[in-house]
PDB file of C-alpha atoms in Angstrom:
ATOM      1  CA  MET A   1       0.000   0.000   0.000  1.00 38.00           C
ATOM      2  CA  THR A   2       1.394   3.403  -0.991  1.00 45.00           C
ATOM      3  CA  LYS A   3       1.818   5.858   1.845  1.00 49.00           C
ATOM      4  CA  ASN A   4       1.669   9.578   1.026  1.00 49.00           C
ATOM      5  CA  LYS A   5       2.745  12.343   3.354  1.00 49.00           C
ATOM      6  CA  THR A   6       2.577  16.071   2.678  1.00 48.00           C
ATOM      7  CA  PHE A   7       4.877  18.517   4.456  1.00 48.00           C
ATOM      8  CA  ARG A   8       4.648  22.303   4.381  1.00 49.00           C
ATOM      9  CA  PHE A   9       7.423  24.653   5.373  1.00 45.00           C
ATOM     10  CA  THR A  10       8.290  28.333   5.041  1.00 45.00           C
ATOM     11  CA  THR A  11      11.534  29.828   3.760  1.00 44.00           C
ATOM     12  CA  GLU A  12      12.732  33.350   3.093  1.00 45.00           C
ATOM     13  CA  ILE A  13      12.931  32.501  -0.587  1.00 43.00           C
ATOM     14  CA  THR A  14       9.504  31.012  -1.106  1.00 47.00           C
ATOM     15  CA  PRO A  15       6.820  31.909   1.474  1.00 47.00           C
ATOM     16  CA  GLU A  16       5.147  28.516   1.181  1.00 51.00           C
ATOM     17  CA  THR A  17       6.298  25.402  -0.608  1.00 52.00           C
ATOM     18  CA  GLU A  18       4.473  22.085  -0.584  1.00 55.00           C
ATOM     19  CA  ILE A  19       6.462  18.872  -0.604  1.00 54.00           C
ATOM     20  CA  LEU A  20       4.742  15.603  -1.442  1.00 57.00           C
ATOM     21  CA  LEU A  21       6.562  12.326  -0.808  1.00 55.00           C
ATOM     22  CA  SER A  22       5.065   9.181  -2.327  1.00 56.00           C
ATOM     23  CA  GLY A  23       6.345   5.615  -2.235  1.00 54.00           C
ATOM     24  CA  ARG A  24       6.345   2.251  -0.557  1.00 57.00           C
ATOM     25  CA  SER A  25       8.400   1.608   2.559  1.00 54.00           C
ATOM     26  CA  GLY A  26      12.019   0.791   1.684  1.00 55.00           C
ATOM     27  CA  GLU A  27      11.685   1.822  -1.964  1.00 60.00           C
ATOM     28  CA  PRO A  28      12.760   5.014  -3.766  1.00 60.00           C
ATOM     29  CA  LEU A  29      10.395   7.924  -3.257  1.00 61.00           C
ATOM     30  CA  THR A  30       8.823  10.170  -5.836  1.00 66.00           C
ATOM     31  CA  MET A  31       9.183  13.719  -4.535  1.00 65.00           C
ATOM     32  CA  SER A  32       7.124  16.558  -5.964  1.00 66.00           C
ATOM     33  CA  LEU A  33       7.485  20.246  -5.173  1.00 64.00           C
ATOM     34  CA  ALA A  34       5.443  23.177  -6.366  1.00 62.00           C
ATOM     35  CA  ASP A  35       5.426  26.895  -5.659  1.00 58.00           C
ATOM     36  CA  GLU A  36       4.478  30.061  -7.461  1.00 59.00           C
ATOM     37  CA  ARG A  37       7.481  29.727  -9.813  1.00 57.00           C
ATOM     38  CA  SER A  38       7.268  26.171 -11.050  1.00 60.00           C
ATOM     39  CA  SER A  39       6.732  22.524 -10.203  1.00 64.00           C
ATOM     40  CA  LYS A  40       9.173  19.645 -10.254  1.00 64.00           C
ATOM     41  CA  THR A  41       9.241  15.899  -9.606  1.00 65.00           C
ATOM     42  CA  VAL A  42      12.267  13.709  -8.976  1.00 62.00           C
ATOM     43  CA  ARG A  43      13.000  10.197  -7.722  1.00 63.00           C
ATOM     44  CA  LEU A  44      15.032  10.058  -4.518  1.00 61.00           C
ATOM     45  CA  ASP A  45      16.569   7.202  -2.565  1.00 59.00           C
ATOM     46  CA  THR A  46      15.003   6.960   0.873  1.00 53.00           C
ATOM     47  CA  GLU A  47      18.375   6.809   2.648  1.00 54.00           C
ATOM     48  CA  SER A  48      20.008   9.688   0.766  1.00 58.00           C
ATOM     49  CA  VAL A  49      19.741  12.797   2.916  1.00 59.00           C
ATOM     50  CA  ILE A  50      22.374  14.595   0.837  1.00 60.00           C
ATOM     51  CA  ARG A  51      20.382  14.175  -2.385  1.00 63.00           C
ATOM     52  CA  LEU A  52      17.334  15.566  -0.617  1.00 66.00           C
ATOM     53  CA  GLN A  53      19.372  18.549   0.622  1.00 64.00           C
ATOM     54  CA  ALA A  54      20.824  19.197  -2.822  1.00 65.00           C
ATOM     55  CA  PHE A  55      17.411  18.921  -4.436  1.00 64.00           C
ATOM     56  CA  LEU A  56      15.802  21.384  -2.021  1.00 65.00           C
ATOM     57  CA  SER A  57      18.750  23.771  -2.212  1.00 64.00           C
ATOM     58  CA  ASP A  58      18.558  23.839  -5.994  1.00 64.00           C
ATOM     59  CA  PHE A  59      14.795  24.270  -6.034  1.00 60.00           C
ATOM     60  CA  LEU A  60      14.669  27.029  -3.421  1.00 58.00           C
ATOM     61  CA  GLN A  61      17.688  29.091  -4.378  1.00 57.00           C
ATOM     62  CA  LYS A  62      17.258  32.631  -5.608  1.00 50.00           C
ATOM     63  CA  GLU A  63      17.449  33.127  -9.350  1.00 48.00           C
ATOM     64  CA  GLU A  64      20.347  35.288 -10.543  1.00 47.00           C
ATOM     65  CA  ALA A  65      19.464  38.551 -12.184  1.00 46.00           C
ATOM     66  CA  SER A  66      19.849  38.248 -15.924  1.00 44.00           C
ATOM     67  CA  SER A  67      22.852  40.048 -17.360  1.00 43.00           C
ATOM     68  CA  PRO A  68      24.045  40.439 -20.949  1.00 43.00           C
ATOM     69  CA  ALA A  69      27.647  40.002 -19.794  1.00 40.00           C
ATOM     70  CA  PRO A  70      28.998  36.629 -18.622  1.00 39.00           C
ATOM     71  CA  VAL A  71      28.881  36.331 -14.834  1.00 40.00           C
ATOM     72  CA  TYR A  72      31.813  33.915 -14.745  1.00 43.00           C
ATOM     73  CA  GLU A  73      34.713  35.386 -16.667  1.00 49.00           C
ATOM     74  CA  PRO A  74      37.036  32.887 -18.374  1.00 48.00           C
ATOM     75  CA  THR A  75      39.873  32.134 -15.937  1.00 56.00           C
ATOM     76  CA  GLY A  76      41.353  28.789 -16.934  1.00 66.00           C
ATOM     77  CA  ARG A  77      41.722  26.018 -14.364  1.00 74.00           C
ATOM     78  CA  ALA A  78      39.800  26.404 -11.089  1.00 80.00           C
ATOM     79  CA  LEU A  79      39.517  24.359  -7.894  1.00 83.00           C
ATOM     80  CA  ALA A  80      36.393  24.035  -5.775  1.00 85.00           C
ATOM     81  CA  VAL A  81      36.677  22.753  -2.212  1.00 88.00           C
ATOM     82  CA  MET A  82      33.492  20.977  -1.115  1.00 88.00           C
ATOM     83  CA  ASP A  83      32.342  19.702   2.253  1.00 86.00           C
ATOM     84  CA  GLY A  84      32.032  15.947   1.774  1.00 85.00           C
ATOM     85  CA  ASP A  85      29.234  15.694   4.343  1.00 81.00           C
ATOM     86  CA  THR A  86      26.922  18.399   3.015  1.00 78.00           C
ATOM     87  CA  LEU A  87      28.327  18.929  -0.504  1.00 80.00           C
ATOM     88  CA  ASP A  88      28.385  22.671   0.075  1.00 80.00           C
ATOM     89  CA  ILE A  89      31.108  24.452  -1.914  1.00 82.00           C
ATOM     90  CA  VAL A  90      33.361  26.045   0.696  1.00 82.00           C
ATOM     91  CA  ARG A  91      35.684  27.981  -1.590  1.00 82.00           C
ATOM     92  CA  VAL A  92      36.565  28.281  -5.272  1.00 81.00           C
ATOM     93  CA  PHE A  93      40.120  29.148  -6.300  1.00 78.00           C
ATOM     94  CA  LYS A  94      41.326  30.355  -9.660  1.00 73.00           C
ATOM     95  CA  THR A  95      44.613  28.847 -10.774  1.00 65.00           C
ATOM     96  CA  SER A  96      46.232  32.236 -10.316  1.00 65.00           C
ATOM     97  CA  ASP A  97      45.066  32.451  -6.676  1.00 63.00           C
ATOM     98  CA  VAL A  98      47.524  29.868  -5.385  1.00 58.00           C
ATOM     99  CA  VAL A  99      50.795  28.823  -6.951  1.00 57.00           C
ATOM    100  CA  GLY A 100      50.868  25.076  -7.568  1.00 59.00           C
ATOM    101  CA  PHE A 101      47.193  24.436  -8.255  1.00 61.00           C
ATOM    102  CA  ALA A 102      47.677  24.477 -12.019  1.00 54.00           C
ATOM    103  CA  GLY A 103      48.807  20.851 -12.017  1.00 60.00           C
ATOM    104  CA  ALA A 104      47.368  19.816  -8.681  1.00 58.00           C
ATOM    105  CA  GLU A 105      45.208  17.113 -10.260  1.00 62.00           C
ATOM    106  CA  THR A 106      48.368  15.001 -10.390  1.00 68.00           C
ATOM    107  CA  ASP A 107      48.766  15.267  -6.600  1.00 73.00           C
ATOM    108  CA  SER A 108      47.673  12.559  -4.216  1.00 80.00           C
ATOM    109  CA  TYR A 109      44.566  13.303  -2.188  1.00 86.00           C
ATOM    110  CA  GLY A 110      46.676  13.831   0.944  1.00 86.00           C
ATOM    111  CA  ALA A 111      49.071  16.197  -0.807  1.00 84.00           C
ATOM    112  CA  LEU A 112      46.167  18.280  -2.068  1.00 84.00           C
ATOM    113  CA  CYS A 113      44.712  18.461   1.455  1.00 87.00           C
ATOM    114  CA  ASP A 114      48.074  19.765   2.688  1.00 84.00           C
ATOM    115  CA  LYS A 115      48.132  22.444  -0.030  1.00 81.00           C
ATOM    116  CA  VAL A 116      44.703  23.718   0.949  1.00 83.00           C
ATOM    117  CA  ARG A 117      45.511  23.578   4.683  1.00 84.00           C
ATOM    118  CA  ALA A 118      48.510  25.816   3.996  1.00 81.00           C
ATOM    119  CA  ILE A 119      46.137  28.621   3.011  1.00 78.00           C
ATOM    120  CA  ALA A 120      45.479  30.596   6.175  1.00 67.00           C
ATOM    121  CA  ASP A 121      41.936  31.745   5.350  1.00 72.00           C
ATOM    122  CA  VAL A 122      40.536  28.319   4.428  1.00 75.00           C
ATOM    123  CA  ARG A 123      39.204  25.936   7.058  1.00 82.00           C
ATOM    124  CA  LEU A 124      39.279  22.482   5.503  1.00 88.00           C
ATOM    125  CA  PRO A 125      36.103  20.423   6.131  1.00 89.00           C
ATOM    126  CA  GLU A 126      36.294  17.060   7.902  1.00 88.00           C
ATOM    127  CA  ARG A 127      35.759  15.164   4.628  1.00 87.00           C
ATOM    128  CA  PRO A 128      36.786  17.479   1.799  1.00 91.00           C
ATOM    129  CA  VAL A 129      36.033  16.777  -1.849  1.00 92.00           C
ATOM    130  CA  PHE A 130      38.072  18.647  -4.450  1.00 90.00           C
ATOM    131  CA  VAL A 131      36.642  19.501  -7.863  1.00 89.00           C
ATOM    132  CA  PHE A 132      38.813  20.797 -10.717  1.00 85.00           C
ATOM    133  CA  PHE A 133      37.030  22.449 -13.597  1.00 81.00           C
ATOM    134  CA  ASP A 134      37.856  24.671 -16.555  1.00 74.00           C
ATOM    135  CA  THR A 135      36.022  27.940 -16.978  1.00 63.00           C
ATOM    136  CA  PHE A 136      37.160  28.938 -20.439  1.00 58.00           C
ATOM    137  CA  ASP A 137      33.535  29.236 -21.523  1.00 58.00           C
ATOM    138  CA  GLY A 138      32.429  32.495 -19.931  1.00 64.00           C
ATOM    139  CA  SER A 139      28.831  31.967 -21.069  1.00 71.00           C
ATOM    140  CA  ILE A 140      28.201  29.619 -18.117  1.00 78.00           C
ATOM    141  CA  SER A 141      27.564  31.583 -14.951  1.00 77.00           C
ATOM    142  CA  ARG A 142      29.114  30.864 -11.565  1.00 74.00           C
ATOM    143  CA  SER A 143      25.805  29.742 -10.067  1.00 77.00           C
ATOM    144  CA  ILE A 144      25.075  27.394 -12.976  1.00 83.00           C
ATOM    145  CA  ILE A 145      28.528  25.777 -12.675  1.00 83.00           C
ATOM    146  CA  ARG A 146      28.017  25.256  -8.948  1.00 82.00           C
ATOM    147  CA  ARG A 147      24.532  23.823  -9.397  1.00 84.00           C
ATOM    148  CA  ILE A 148      25.772  21.342 -12.005  1.00 88.00           C
ATOM    149  CA  LEU A 149      28.734  20.214  -9.881  1.00 87.00           C
ATOM    150  CA  ARG A 150      26.635  19.837  -6.753  1.00 86.00           C
ATOM    151  CA  ALA A 151      23.876  17.950  -8.571  1.00 87.00           C
ATOM    152  CA  CYS A 152      26.251  15.491 -10.261  1.00 90.00           C
ATOM    153  CA  ILE A 153      28.172  14.713  -7.084  1.00 89.00           C
ATOM    154  CA  SER A 154      25.074  14.475  -4.893  1.00 85.00           C
ATOM    155  CA  TYR A 155      23.464  12.145  -7.439  1.00 85.00           C
ATOM    156  CA  GLN A 156      26.502   9.834  -7.196  1.00 89.00           C
ATOM    157  CA  VAL A 157      27.476  10.535  -3.581  1.00 87.00           C
ATOM    158  CA  ASP A 158      27.572   6.834  -2.619  1.00 87.00           C
ATOM    159  CA  PHE A 159      29.961   6.114  -5.510  1.00 91.00           C
ATOM    160  CA  VAL A 160      32.139   9.173  -4.756  1.00 91.00           C
ATOM    161  CA  ARG A 161      32.491   8.053  -1.134  1.00 89.00           C
ATOM    162  CA  SER A 162      33.217   4.389  -1.868  1.00 91.00           C
ATOM    163  CA  ALA A 163      34.533   4.115  -5.484  1.00 92.00           C
ATOM    164  CA  ASP A 164      32.645   0.794  -5.488  1.00 93.00           C
ATOM    165  CA  PRO A 165      31.226   0.196  -9.011  1.00 92.00           C
ATOM    166  CA  THR A 166      28.187  -1.531  -7.496  1.00 89.00           C
ATOM    167  CA  ARG A 167      27.356   1.711  -5.637  1.00 89.00           C
ATOM    168  CA  CYS A 168      27.324   3.718  -8.875  1.00 90.00           C
ATOM    169  CA  ARG A 169      23.887   4.713 -10.180  1.00 87.00           C
ATOM    170  CA  ARG A 170      22.736   5.129 -13.751  1.00 87.00           C
ATOM    171  CA  MET A 171      23.339   8.804 -14.525  1.00 90.00           C
ATOM    172  CA  VAL A 172      23.007  10.435 -17.941  1.00 90.00           C
ATOM    173  CA  LEU A 173      22.746  14.094 -18.948  1.00 91.00           C
ATOM    174  CA  GLY A 174      18.944  13.885 -18.936  1.00 88.00           C
ATOM    175  CA  ASP A 175      18.937  12.868 -15.269  1.00 86.00           C
ATOM    176  CA  ILE A 176      20.895  15.968 -14.244  1.00 88.00           C
ATOM    177  CA  GLU A 177      18.732  18.137 -16.520  1.00 87.00           C
ATOM    178  CA  ALA A 178      15.628  16.855 -14.706  1.00 79.00           C
ATOM    179  CA  PHE A 179      17.326  17.418 -11.355  1.00 78.00           C
ATOM    180  CA  THR A 180      18.472  20.992 -12.048  1.00 82.00           C
ATOM    181  CA  ARG A 181      16.274  22.202 -14.931  1.00 80.00           C
ATOM    182  CA  ILE A 182      19.510  23.151 -16.749  1.00 88.00           C
ATOM    183  CA  ASP A 183      19.718  22.231 -20.435  1.00 91.00           C
ATOM    184  CA  SER A 184      21.729  19.074 -21.217  1.00 92.00           C
ATOM    185  CA  SER A 185      23.990  20.964 -23.644  1.00 90.00           C
ATOM    186  CA  VAL A 186      25.023  23.352 -20.841  1.00 89.00           C
ATOM    187  CA  ILE A 187      25.598  20.423 -18.460  1.00 91.00           C
ATOM    188  CA  SER A 188      27.745  18.734 -21.103  1.00 90.00           C
ATOM    189  CA  ARG A 189      29.903  21.869 -21.522  1.00 86.00           C
ATOM    190  CA  GLY A 190      30.108  22.470 -17.791  1.00 85.00           C
ATOM    191  CA  THR A 191      31.294  18.938 -16.964  1.00 88.00           C
ATOM    192  CA  ARG A 192      33.527  18.282 -19.965  1.00 83.00           C
ATOM    193  CA  ASP A 193      36.859  18.868 -18.184  1.00 82.00           C
ATOM    194  CA  VAL A 194      35.887  18.244 -14.563  1.00 88.00           C
ATOM    195  CA  LEU A 195      37.938  16.116 -12.197  1.00 89.00           C
ATOM    196  CA  VAL A 196      36.701  15.093  -8.720  1.00 92.00           C
ATOM    197  CA  LEU A 197      39.099  13.961  -5.972  1.00 91.00           C
ATOM    198  CA  SER A 198      37.748  12.288  -2.844  1.00 92.00           C
ATOM    199  CA  PRO A 199      39.315  10.060  -0.161  1.00 92.00           C
ATOM    200  CA  ALA A 200      38.047   7.033  -2.142  1.00 93.00           C
ATOM    201  CA  GLY A 201      39.545   7.978  -5.500  1.00 91.00           C
ATOM    202  CA  THR A 202      39.578  10.223  -8.548  1.00 91.00           C
ATOM    203  CA  PHE A 203      36.597  10.612 -10.880  1.00 93.00           C
ATOM    204  CA  THR A 204      35.881  12.397 -14.157  1.00 91.00           C
ATOM    205  CA  MET A 205      32.607  13.576 -15.680  1.00 90.00           C
ATOM    206  CA  LYS A 206      33.308  12.399 -19.211  1.00 85.00           C
ATOM    207  CA  ALA A 207      30.405  10.878 -21.111  1.00 75.00           C
ATOM    208  CA  ALA A 208      32.430   7.721 -21.853  1.00 67.00           C
ATOM    209  CA  ASP A 209      32.485   5.704 -18.650  1.00 66.00           C
ATOM    210  CA  ALA A 210      34.633   2.667 -19.538  1.00 76.00           C
ATOM    211  CA  ASP A 211      37.693   3.806 -17.584  1.00 83.00           C
ATOM    212  CA  LEU A 212      37.610   1.990 -14.245  1.00 88.00           C
ATOM    213  CA  GLU A 213      40.814   3.599 -12.944  1.00 86.00           C
ATOM    214  CA  ARG A 214      39.441   7.149 -13.200  1.00 88.00           C
ATOM    215  CA  PRO A 215      35.759   6.394 -13.666  1.00 93.00           C
ATOM    216  CA  SER A 216      33.194   8.926 -14.808  1.00 93.00           C
ATOM    217  CA  LEU A 217      30.268   9.865 -12.589  1.00 94.00           C
ATOM    218  CA  PHE A 218      28.114   9.439 -15.695  1.00 94.00           C
ATOM    219  CA  ASP A 219      26.972   5.878 -16.341  1.00 93.00           C
ATOM    220  CA  GLU A 220      24.668   4.504 -19.039  1.00 89.00           C
ATOM    221  CA  GLY A 221      23.404   1.849 -16.649  1.00 88.00           C
ATOM    222  CA  SER A 222      22.566  -1.815 -17.106  1.00 89.00           C
ATOM    223  CA  THR A 223      20.025  -4.248 -15.656  1.00 88.00           C
ATOM    224  CA  THR A 224      20.088  -7.241 -13.354  1.00 88.00           C
ATOM    225  CA  THR A 225      18.445 -10.577 -14.100  1.00 89.00           C
ATOM    226  CA  ASP A 226      15.487  -9.610 -11.902  1.00 86.00           C
ATOM    227  CA  GLY A 227      14.918  -6.386 -13.841  1.00 84.00           C
ATOM    228  CA  ARG A 228      16.481  -3.942 -11.399  1.00 84.00           C
ATOM    229  CA  GLU A 229      18.743  -1.120 -12.542  1.00 84.00           C
ATOM    230  CA  CYS A 230      22.472  -1.446 -11.945  1.00 87.00           C
ATOM    231  CA  SER A 231      25.659   0.316 -12.946  1.00 89.00           C
ATOM    232  CA  ARG A 232      27.392  -0.451 -16.228  1.00 92.00           C
ATOM    233  CA  LYS A 233      30.641  -0.033 -14.307  1.00 92.00           C
ATOM    234  CA  ALA A 234      29.663  -2.984 -12.108  1.00 92.00           C
ATOM    235  CA  VAL A 235      29.347  -5.140 -15.223  1.00 93.00           C
ATOM    236  CA  LEU A 236      32.638  -3.841 -16.674  1.00 93.00           C
ATOM    237  CA  SER A 237      34.372  -4.541 -13.373  1.00 92.00           C
ATOM    238  CA  ALA A 238      32.948  -8.090 -13.283  1.00 94.00           C
ATOM    239  CA  ILE A 239      34.178  -8.739 -16.842  1.00 94.00           C
ATOM    240  CA  ARG A 240      37.650  -7.530 -15.942  1.00 92.00           C
ATOM    241  CA  ASP A 241      37.684  -9.770 -12.850  1.00 93.00           C
ATOM    242  CA  ILE A 242      36.509 -12.825 -14.819  1.00 94.00           C
ATOM    243  CA  ILE A 243      39.207 -12.367 -17.458  1.00 93.00           C
ATOM    244  CA  GLY A 244      41.813 -11.671 -14.786  1.00 92.00           C
ATOM    245  CA  ALA A 245      41.073 -15.043 -13.185  1.00 92.00           C
ATOM    246  CA  GLU A 246      40.889 -17.124 -16.378  1.00 91.00           C
ATOM    247  CA  ALA A 247      43.371 -19.858 -17.287  1.00 91.00           C
ATOM    248  CA  PRO A 248      45.886 -18.446 -19.820  1.00 90.00           C
ATOM    249  CA  ALA A 249      45.825 -21.672 -21.836  1.00 90.00           C
ATOM    250  CA  ASP A 250      42.028 -21.769 -21.947  1.00 91.00           C
ATOM    251  CA  PRO A 251      40.500 -18.253 -21.803  1.00 92.00           C
ATOM    252  CA  VAL A 252      36.744 -17.843 -21.469  1.00 93.00           C
ATOM    253  CA  THR A 253      34.692 -17.062 -24.570  1.00 93.00           C
ATOM    254  CA  ASP A 254      32.306 -14.115 -24.704  1.00 93.00           C
ATOM    255  CA  GLU A 255      29.396 -16.566 -24.614  1.00 94.00           C
ATOM    256  CA  GLU A 256      30.793 -18.285 -21.511  1.00 94.00           C
ATOM    257  CA  MET A 257      31.339 -14.891 -19.925  1.00 93.00           C
ATOM    258  CA  ALA A 258      27.723 -13.934 -20.585  1.00 93.00           C
ATOM    259  CA  GLY A 259      26.688 -17.101 -18.719  1.00 94.00           C
ATOM    260  CA  LEU A 260      28.968 -16.307 -15.789  1.00 94.00           C
ATOM    261  CA  LEU A 261      27.585 -12.765 -15.615  1.00 94.00           C
ATOM    262  CA  THR A 262      24.039 -14.138 -15.622  1.00 93.00           C
ATOM    263  CA  ASP A 263      24.991 -16.365 -12.679  1.00 93.00           C
ATOM    264  CA  MET A 264      26.250 -13.216 -10.914  1.00 93.00           C
ATOM    265  CA  GLY A 265      22.878 -11.543 -11.503  1.00 93.00           C
ATOM    266  CA  TYR A 266      23.689  -9.339 -14.513  1.00 92.00           C
ATOM    267  CA  ALA A 267      21.437  -9.537 -17.574  1.00 91.00           C
ATOM    268  CA  VAL A 268      24.055  -9.157 -20.336  1.00 90.00           C
ATOM    269  CA  ALA A 269      23.865 -10.720 -23.804  1.00 92.00           C
ATOM    270  CA  ARG A 270      26.921 -12.124 -25.582  1.00 92.00           C
ATOM    271  CA  ARG A 271      27.051  -9.196 -28.037  1.00 93.00           C
ATOM    272  CA  THR A 272      27.021  -6.773 -25.122  1.00 92.00           C
ATOM    273  CA  VAL A 273      29.863  -8.704 -23.474  1.00 93.00           C
ATOM    274  CA  SER A 274      31.889  -8.330 -26.694  1.00 93.00           C
ATOM    275  CA  LYS A 275      31.187  -4.600 -26.765  1.00 92.00           C
ATOM    276  CA  TYR A 276      32.135  -4.126 -23.101  1.00 90.00           C
ATOM    277  CA  ARG A 277      35.294  -6.235 -23.505  1.00 92.00           C
ATOM    278  CA  GLU A 278      36.370  -3.997 -26.386  1.00 91.00           C
ATOM    279  CA  LEU A 279      35.619  -0.893 -24.320  1.00 88.00           C
ATOM    280  CA  LEU A 280      37.997  -2.229 -21.686  1.00 89.00           C
ATOM    281  CA  GLY A 281      40.666  -2.777 -24.361  1.00 90.00           C
ATOM    282  CA  ILE A 282      40.724  -6.539 -23.777  1.00 92.00           C
ATOM    283  CA  PRO A 283      41.551  -8.679 -26.857  1.00 91.00           C
ATOM    284  CA  LYS A 284      39.460 -11.562 -28.164  1.00 91.00           C
ATOM    285  CA  ARG A 285      39.829 -15.046 -26.680  1.00 91.00           C
ATOM    286  CA  ALA A 286      42.142 -16.243 -29.461  1.00 89.00           C
ATOM    287  CA  ASP A 287      44.513 -13.318 -28.873  1.00 89.00           C
ATOM    288  CA  ARG A 288      44.510 -13.881 -25.101  1.00 90.00           C
ATOM    289  CA  ARG A 289      45.285 -17.572 -25.340  1.00 89.00           C
ATOM    290  CA  VAL A 290      48.807 -18.552 -24.317  1.00 88.00           C
ATOM    291  CA  ARG A 291      49.964 -21.705 -26.098  1.00 80.00           C
ATOM    292  CA  GLU A 292      52.294 -23.996 -24.248  1.00 69.00           C
TER     293      GLU A 292
END
């Protein structure tokens, strides 16, 4: 039986906003909001407080006054320091603000923390997340950039915290467009050269998500044998593990791999296995076979 609850609250931005949560216990909720400006519906995980915070923050924020001139002037490489618990952006640096940040994406996470701690006027959060992004395109405003970054990371917060491919959600440009009401083309430009560093690892926001060493937060998604949605990265990781454990003299075929993946709960056809294997840069069975 579906349980519906309606909550009303008052903010300085919108005098009265109605929130409607609908869903079965333990399942994702459909959350609808409406005020005098617009209405919006999004699916939220019941346990994800951060996604709820990000959603409300985006919906309730004040709109920037329109201006013919770009709000965010082109500056080159920039670094945003985020609070890993709330995903609030604490500070944004231009490359010219601090010597050494130009190539800081090659630093380890700890080294980058030390660089930021060395700046007297920045108090580093308990669990910082660092986001590098290029701002050569001055047509994207500061607020739009921040909304896109916050939405993408909040949408994949479980994956950012764990780097576990099974914790990655399906996320395409359309999902972030629905979340933020920002056009997909703007989201694509705003995330093209973004790099995210967290204690768990380093992530990109490239549309191609086959790189498991520096995985993208975007993911086309796949399905399990019982019809549930899962990450494509989880399937790619499973394929890599299967091939890594195969006997060199008798490698598994793509058809055999499809069967093994089915046993693991992934609904993947043989042709899809071949496609994913090629994405990972893994040769065909005949080329992997080691003859004695």
